[in-house]
Coordinates of C-alpha atoms in Angstrom, one line a residue:
M1162 CA 87.7 103.5 72.8
R1163 CA 89.9 104.1 76.1
T1164 CA 93.1 102.0 76.8
I1165 CA 93.5 101.7 80.6
L1166 CA 96.3 99.9 82.4
H1167 CA 96.6 98.8 85.8
S1168 CA 100.1 97.9 86.9
D1169 CA 100.8 96.2 90.3
A1170 CA 104.0 95.7 91.8
N1171 CA 104.5 92.2 93.0
C1172 CA 104.9 91.5 96.7
F1173 CA 106.1 95.2 96.7
Y1174 CA 107.1 95.4 100.3
A1175 CA 108.8 92.0 100.1
S1176 CA 110.4 92.8 96.9
V1177 CA 111.8 96.2 98.1
E1178 CA 113.3 94.5 101.2
M1179 CA 114.8 91.8 99.1
L1180 CA 116.7 94.7 97.1
H1181 CA 118.3 95.8 100.4
H1182 CA 118.6 92.4 101.9
P1183 CA 119.8 90.3 98.8
E1184 CA 120.7 87.3 101.2
C1185 CA 117.0 87.0 101.6
R1186 CA 116.3 86.6 98.1
N1187 CA 116.3 82.8 98.0
L1188 CA 114.7 82.3 101.6
P1189 CA 111.1 82.4 102.6
M1190 CA 110.9 86.0 104.0
A1191 CA 108.0 88.3 105.1
V1192 CA 107.6 92.0 106.2
G1193 CA 105.8 92.2 109.5
G1194 CA 105.4 93.7 113.0
D1195 CA 108.1 93.7 115.7
P1196 CA 108.3 90.2 117.0
E1197 CA 109.8 91.7 120.3
T1198 CA 106.6 93.2 121.3
R1199 CA 103.2 91.5 122.2
H1200 CA 101.5 91.9 118.8
G1201 CA 102.5 91.6 115.1
I1202 CA 101.1 90.7 111.5
I1203 CA 102.4 89.6 108.3
L1204 CA 102.0 92.6 105.8
T1205 CA 103.3 90.7 102.9
A1206 CA 105.5 87.8 102.0
N1207 CA 107.6 86.8 99.0
Y1208 CA 106.6 83.9 96.7
I1209 CA 108.7 81.4 98.5
A1210 CA 107.0 82.0 101.9
K1211 CA 103.5 82.1 100.2
R1212 CA 104.1 78.6 98.8
S1213 CA 104.8 77.6 102.3
G1214 CA 101.5 78.7 103.7
V1215 CA 102.3 82.3 104.9
R1216 CA 99.2 84.5 104.4
T1217 CA 99.0 88.3 104.5
G1218 CA 97.3 89.3 107.9
A1219 CA 98.4 86.1 109.6
A1220 CA 99.8 86.5 113.0
L1221 CA 103.7 86.1 113.4
W1222 CA 103.3 83.1 115.2
E1223 CA 100.9 81.6 112.8
A1224 CA 103.4 82.4 109.9
R1225 CA 106.2 80.7 111.7
E1226 CA 104.2 77.7 112.5
A1227 CA 103.3 77.3 108.8
C1228 CA 107.1 78.3 107.8
P1229 CA 109.4 77.4 110.5
G1230 CA 112.5 79.0 108.7
L1231 CA 110.6 82.2 107.7
V1232 CA 112.7 85.4 108.0
I1233 CA 110.6 88.5 109.1
L1234 CA 111.9 91.9 108.4
P1235 CA 110.2 95.0 110.0
P1236 CA 108.5 97.5 107.6
D1237 CA 110.2 100.5 106.3
Y1238 CA 107.5 102.7 104.7
D1239 CA 109.8 105.6 103.7
Q1240 CA 111.7 103.2 101.4
Y1241 CA 108.2 101.9 100.1
L1242 CA 107.2 105.5 99.3
R1243 CA 110.5 106.1 97.6
F1244 CA 110.1 103.2 95.5
S1245 CA 106.4 103.9 94.8
G1246 CA 107.7 107.3 93.4
Y1247 CA 110.2 105.6 91.1
L1248 CA 107.3 103.7 89.7
R1249 CA 105.2 106.7 89.0
E1250 CA 108.2 108.3 87.4
I1251 CA 108.3 105.4 84.9
Y1252 CA 104.4 105.6 84.4
G1253 CA 104.7 109.3 83.8
N1254 CA 106.7 108.6 80.5
Y1255 CA 103.7 107.3 79.0
T1256 CA 100.9 109.5 80.2
D1257 CA 100.0 112.3 82.4
R1258 CA 97.0 110.3 83.6
V1259 CA 98.4 108.1 86.5
E1260 CA 96.1 107.3 89.5
A1261 CA 97.4 105.7 92.5
F1262 CA 95.6 102.7 94.3
G1263 CA 97.9 102.6 97.2
L1264 CA 101.7 102.4 97.0
D1265 CA 102.1 99.5 94.9
E1266 CA 99.2 99.9 92.2
C1267 CA 98.4 102.6 89.6
W1268 CA 96.0 102.9 86.7
L1269 CA 97.3 104.4 83.7
D1270 CA 95.1 106.0 80.8
V1271 CA 97.3 105.6 77.7
S1272 CA 94.4 106.1 75.2
E1273 CA 96.3 109.3 73.8
S1274 CA 99.7 107.7 73.8
C1275 CA 98.7 104.7 71.7
G1276 CA 99.3 106.4 68.6
I1277 CA 103.0 107.2 69.3
K1278 CA 104.0 104.5 71.7
G1279 CA 102.2 101.6 70.3
E1280 CA 99.1 99.6 71.5
G1281 CA 98.1 99.1 75.2
E1282 CA 99.7 95.6 75.1
K1283 CA 103.1 96.9 73.8
I1284 CA 103.0 99.7 76.4
A1285 CA 102.3 97.3 79.1
K1286 CA 105.1 95.0 78.0
E1287 CA 107.5 97.9 77.8
I1288 CA 106.7 99.2 81.4
N1289 CA 107.0 95.7 82.6
E1290 CA 110.4 95.4 81.2
R1291 CA 111.5 98.8 82.3
V1292 CA 110.5 98.0 86.0
R1293 CA 112.5 95.0 86.0
K1294 CA 115.6 96.6 84.4
E1295 CA 115.6 99.9 86.3
L1296 CA 114.2 99.1 89.7
G1297 CA 114.6 95.4 90.1
L1298 CA 111.2 94.9 90.7
T1299 CA 108.4 92.9 88.7
V1300 CA 104.9 94.2 87.9
S1301 CA 101.9 92.5 86.8
V1302 CA 99.9 94.8 84.3
G1303 CA 96.2 94.4 83.1
V1304 CA 95.1 96.0 79.8
S1305 CA 91.5 96.8 79.0
W1306 CA 89.0 99.6 78.1
N1307 CA 87.9 100.4 81.8
K1308 CA 89.6 100.5 85.2
I1309 CA 87.9 97.5 86.6
F1310 CA 88.7 94.8 84.1
A1311 CA 92.3 96.4 83.8
K1312 CA 92.7 95.7 87.6
F1313 CA 91.2 92.3 87.2
G1314 CA 93.8 91.6 84.4
S1315 CA 96.8 92.6 86.7
D1316 CA 95.5 90.2 89.3
Y1317 CA 94.9 87.4 86.7
R1318 CA 98.4 86.0 86.3
K1319 CA 101.2 86.7 88.8
P1320 CA 104.0 87.3 89.0
D1321 CA 105.5 89.3 86.2
A1322 CA 102.9 89.1 83.6
V1323 CA 100.9 91.0 81.1
T1324 CA 97.1 90.2 80.6
C1325 CA 94.6 91.8 78.1
V1326 CA 91.0 91.8 78.6
S1327 CA 89.3 92.9 75.5
R1328 CA 85.6 93.1 74.4
E1329 CA 86.3 89.9 72.6
N1330 CA 87.6 87.7 75.3
Y1331 CA 86.3 89.1 78.6
R1332 CA 83.2 86.8 78.9
R1333 CA 85.8 83.9 78.9
I1334 CA 88.3 85.5 81.2
V1335 CA 86.2 87.4 83.6
W1336 CA 82.9 86.2 83.6
E1337 CA 83.8 82.6 84.3
R1338 CA 85.9 83.7 87.4
P1339 CA 84.4 83.4 91.0
V1340 CA 82.4 86.5 92.0
S1341 CA 85.1 87.2 94.8
E1342 CA 87.6 88.2 92.3
L1343 CA 85.7 91.3 91.3
L1344 CA 86.8 94.7 92.8
Y1345 CA 84.9 95.2 96.1
V1346 CA 83.3 92.1 96.3
G1347 CA 84.7 91.1 99.8
R1348 CA 83.8 87.9 102.1
A1349 CA 80.5 89.2 103.4
T1350 CA 79.3 90.5 100.0
S1351 CA 80.5 87.2 98.4
A1352 CA 78.7 85.1 100.8
K1353 CA 75.5 87.2 100.2
L1354 CA 75.8 86.8 96.5
R1355 CA 76.3 82.9 96.8
K1356 CA 73.1 82.8 98.9
L1357 CA 71.3 84.2 96.0
G1358 CA 72.8 81.8 93.6
I1359 CA 75.5 84.2 92.2
N1360 CA 78.7 82.5 92.0
T1361 CA 80.5 83.9 89.2
I1362 CA 81.1 87.4 87.8
G1363 CA 79.1 86.5 84.5
E1364 CA 76.2 85.6 86.8
L1365 CA 76.5 88.8 88.7
A1366 CA 76.6 90.8 85.3
E1367 CA 73.5 88.9 84.1
T1368 CA 71.4 89.7 87.1
D1369 CA 68.9 92.4 86.9
P1370 CA 70.4 95.7 88.3
D1371 CA 67.2 96.5 90.0
F1372 CA 67.2 93.4 91.9
L1373 CA 70.7 94.1 93.1
Y1374 CA 69.9 97.6 94.0
A1375 CA 67.0 96.5 95.9
Y1376 CA 69.2 93.9 97.9
F1377 CA 72.4 95.8 98.2
G1378 CA 71.4 99.5 97.7
K1379 CA 73.7 101.8 95.6
M1380 CA 76.6 99.3 96.0
G1381 CA 74.5 96.6 94.1
S1382 CA 74.1 99.1 90.9
T1383 CA 77.8 99.6 91.4
L1384 CA 78.7 95.8 91.0
S1385 CA 76.4 95.4 88.2
I1386 CA 78.5 98.2 86.3
F1387 CA 81.8 96.8 87.3
A1388 CA 80.7 93.1 86.2
N1389 CA 79.6 94.2 82.8
G1390 CA 82.5 96.5 82.1
E1391 CA 80.6 99.6 82.0
D1392 CA 82.6 101.7 84.5
R1393 CA 83.8 104.9 82.9
T1394 CA 85.3 106.5 85.9
P1395 CA 88.5 108.6 84.5
V1396 CA 91.9 108.2 85.5
S1397 CA 93.0 111.1 87.5
L1398 CA 95.8 113.4 86.4
I1399 CA 99.3 113.2 88.1
G1400 CA 99.1 115.3 90.9
D1401 CA 95.5 115.3 91.6
Q1402 CA 96.1 112.8 94.5
V1403 CA 98.8 111.9 96.8
P1404 CA 99.3 108.1 96.7
V1405 CA 98.1 107.6 100.4
K1406 CA 95.0 108.8 102.2
S1407 CA 96.4 108.8 105.7
V1408 CA 99.7 108.1 107.7
G1409 CA 99.5 106.7 111.2
N1410 CA 101.4 104.9 114.0
G1411 CA 100.0 102.2 116.3
M1412 CA 101.5 100.3 118.9
T1413 CA 100.5 97.4 121.3
M1414 CA 102.1 98.3 124.6
P1415 CA 104.5 96.3 126.5
Y1416 CA 102.2 96.6 129.4
D1417 CA 98.7 97.9 129.9
L1418 CA 98.3 101.7 130.4
K1419 CA 96.3 102.8 133.6
T1420 CA 96.6 106.7 133.7
D1421 CA 96.0 109.7 131.7
E1422 CA 99.4 110.8 132.0
E1423 CA 100.8 107.4 130.4
V1424 CA 98.4 107.9 127.4
R1425 CA 99.6 111.5 126.9
V1426 CA 103.0 110.4 126.8
S1427 CA 102.3 107.7 124.5
C1428 CA 100.4 110.2 122.3
Y1429 CA 103.3 112.3 122.0
M1430 CA 105.6 109.3 121.1
L1431 CA 103.4 108.2 118.6
S1432 CA 102.7 111.8 117.1
E1433 CA 106.4 112.4 116.9
S1434 CA 106.9 109.5 114.4
V1435 CA 103.8 110.4 112.4
A1436 CA 104.7 114.0 112.1
R1437 CA 108.2 113.2 111.0
R1438 CA 107.0 110.9 108.1
L1439 CA 104.5 113.4 107.2
R1440 CA 107.3 115.9 106.8
E1441 CA 109.7 113.7 105.1
N1442 CA 107.1 113.0 102.3
G1443 CA 105.8 116.3 101.9
F1444 CA 102.4 115.7 103.5
A1445 CA 100.2 117.6 106.0
G1446 CA 96.7 116.6 107.0
D1447 CA 93.6 118.2 109.0
V1448 CA 92.0 115.1 110.5
I1449 CA 93.4 113.7 113.5
E1450 CA 92.2 110.4 114.6
L1451 CA 92.9 108.3 117.7
Y1452 CA 92.2 104.5 117.9
V1453 CA 92.1 102.9 121.5
R1454 CA 92.2 99.3 122.2
D1455 CA 91.6 98.0 125.8
S1456 CA 92.7 95.0 127.6
E1457 CA 89.7 93.0 126.5
L1458 CA 90.6 93.9 122.8
H1459 CA 87.4 96.4 122.4
G1460 CA 88.3 99.3 120.2
L1461 CA 87.2 102.8 120.1
T1462 CA 87.7 105.1 117.3
R1463 CA 87.3 109.0 117.3
R1464 CA 88.5 111.7 114.8
H1465 CA 88.1 115.3 114.5
R1466 CA 88.9 117.9 111.6
I1467 CA 91.2 120.6 112.7
D1468 CA 91.4 124.3 111.3
V1469 CA 94.5 124.0 109.2
P1470 CA 96.5 121.0 107.9
T1471 CA 99.5 120.1 110.1
N1472 CA 102.5 117.9 110.4
I1473 CA 103.6 119.3 113.6
S1474 CA 103.8 116.8 116.6
F1475 CA 102.7 119.1 119.3
E1476 CA 99.5 119.6 117.3
I1477 CA 98.9 116.2 116.4
A1478 CA 99.5 114.7 119.9
E1479 CA 97.6 117.4 121.8
E1480 CA 94.6 116.7 119.6
A1481 CA 94.9 113.0 120.2
F1482 CA 94.9 113.4 123.6
R1483 CA 92.0 115.7 123.8
L1484 CA 90.1 113.1 121.7
F1485 CA 91.1 110.6 124.5
R1486 CA 90.0 112.8 127.5
E1487 CA 86.7 113.6 125.9
N1488 CA 85.6 110.0 124.7
Y1489 CA 87.4 107.3 126.8
R1490 CA 85.9 106.1 130.1
W1491 CA 88.4 104.1 132.3
K1492 CA 86.6 100.9 132.6
K1493 CA 89.5 98.7 131.4
P1494 CA 93.2 99.3 131.0
I1495 CA 94.5 100.2 127.6
R1496 CA 96.5 97.6 125.6
G1497 CA 97.3 99.6 122.5
L1498 CA 97.0 103.1 120.9
C1499 CA 97.1 104.4 117.2
V1500 CA 97.4 107.9 116.1
R1501 CA 96.5 108.9 112.6
V1502 CA 96.7 111.9 110.2
S1503 CA 94.5 111.9 107.1
N1504 CA 92.9 114.0 104.5
L1505 CA 96.4 114.8 103.4
T1506 CA 97.6 117.7 101.1
A1507 CA 101.0 119.0 99.9
E1508 CA 102.5 120.8 102.9
K1509 CA 103.1 123.8 101.4
R1510 CA 99.7 124.2 100.1
P1511 CA 98.2 127.8 101.1
Y1512 CA 95.6 127.7 104.0
Q1513 CA 93.4 130.6 105.4
L1514 CA 95.2 132.4 108.2
S1515 CA 93.2 133.2 111.5
L1516 CA 93.4 135.9 114.0
F1517 CA 93.1 133.2 116.8
R1518 CA 96.0 131.2 115.8
S1519 CA 99.7 132.2 115.9
E1520 CA 101.5 131.5 112.8
T1521 CA 104.8 132.4 114.7
V1522 CA 104.2 129.8 117.4
R1523 CA 103.5 127.2 114.8
K1524 CA 106.5 128.0 112.9
K1525 CA 108.7 127.7 115.9
Q1526 CA 107.1 124.4 116.8
L1527 CA 107.9 123.2 113.3
I1528 CA 111.5 124.3 113.6
M1529 CA 111.8 122.5 116.8
D1530 CA 110.5 119.1 115.3
Q1531 CA 112.9 119.7 112.3
T1532 CA 115.8 120.3 114.9
V1533 CA 115.1 117.3 117.0
E1534 CA 115.1 115.2 114.0
K1535 CA 118.5 116.5 113.0
I1536 CA 120.0 115.7 116.2
R1537 CA 118.5 112.1 116.4
R1538 CA 119.8 111.4 113.1
R1539 CA 123.2 112.5 114.1
F1540 CA 123.5 111.1 117.7
G1541 CA 120.6 108.4 117.9
D1542 CA 117.1 108.3 118.8
D1543 CA 117.7 108.6 122.5
A1544 CA 120.1 111.7 122.3
I1545 CA 117.1 114.1 122.9
R1546 CA 113.5 113.5 124.4
R1547 CA 110.7 115.5 125.6
G1548 CA 110.7 115.9 129.3
L1549 CA 107.3 114.2 129.9
M1550 CA 108.9 111.0 128.5
A1551 CA 110.4 110.5 131.8
F1552 CA 106.9 109.8 133.4
G1553 CA 105.5 107.5 130.8
P1554 CA 105.9 104.0 129.7
R1555 CA 109.4 102.8 128.6
I1556 CA 108.6 102.3 124.9
T1557 CA 109.6 103.9 121.6
P1558 CA 107.4 104.0 118.7
R1559 CA 110.5 104.6 116.5
K1560 CA 110.6 100.6 115.9
R1561 CA 107.5 101.3 113.9
Q1562 CA 105.8 98.1 115.0
E1563 CA 102.7 98.9 113.2
Q1564 CA 103.1 102.1 111.2
V1565 CA 100.2 102.3 108.7
I1566 CA 99.9 104.0 105.3
H1567 CA 96.3 103.5 103.9
P1568 CA 95.7 103.4 100.3
L1569 CA 93.2 105.5 98.5
S1570 CA 89.7 104.3 98.0
Y1571 CA 88.5 103.8 94.5
F1572 CA 85.4 105.9 95.5
Q1573 CA 87.6 108.8 96.8
K1574 CA 86.0 111.0 94.2
G1575 CA 82.4 110.0 95.1
N1576 CA 80.1 108.8 92.3
L1577 CA 80.9 106.6 89.4
S1578 CA 80.3 107.6 85.8
G1579 CA 78.9 104.4 84.7
A1580 CA 75.4 105.3 84.7

């Protein structure tokens, strides 16, 4: 029988920030958007803030209303990526099957390690202790024979706990809980299930799979498999995945944009930040996405797959602006933009050369990006700028108001193996 762990770093972003800001350790603290701009949300909060009513996803003003003494720090995703790597280094001491589910969560298949390291619960407790001692963070770990129940176990008790979900106790631990606590049962699905009289995970497990398929389609069958603990999806080998599926930077502008030139300048500023973070973390991607939000908060998203993976700011910006010109009609001014690169791969991975693309030019553009970053690190962000920046909005994405790192989907690899 398989032994699967799911390790979830508690209040990950906030916990990392408290390591660098120990003065906030005993204060209500959250990580969120830039309060000096027109928009910002809470990304995560420490437990002191959560007990005061601060919710993930709440607007900054809502969070401050719930907790007047709240300390809000801007996100630093590069630090979070670094600590995410440290966590996976610890996990790698126990198995070569470590699958990321975002920066702060991983599944581990320790089936082959139990004969050497001990049973799953012993390994989980050892990991929990090592993370606390070596990194100053805490993790909650679930132990089970499948990924879904292991994930349920890590959510069952927080913070800093180990929960075993076995074939002997899962009906008591899992089946009695609300159906909304099962992976991929969101608000909408939960509401639909309640209308059908399905309120607990156990009731979902005992519902006819054919009925669920008829009502929800393929997802109905998937939820039946999940609820019964029959998911057999393997845990990926280390290196099969990067811990994120896309890197993006989005901003709500200090004033509404009204011309193509202002949008072009904004695309370049956002793309510089995205390209830098891709390079710093060894990524490149071949899907460029642009999100536009107008002054009435209506959104437009367009994406396109380019020929080769890139982390060059010029290529990202030009493709993002092309998507804008070809798809946006100036009915309303623009309040916000987001540029994103996805379908990530290792930046040094080989790719097919083309007669119609100059590798010499690409190399020069990459060297230029790297040189600009060296100058900025030494002399400050304003030491060097593109000439076109003089003609655009006076903003800088380097504050990282809404930088986004998107976790991998559970369905990244396609079909389940539970049938």
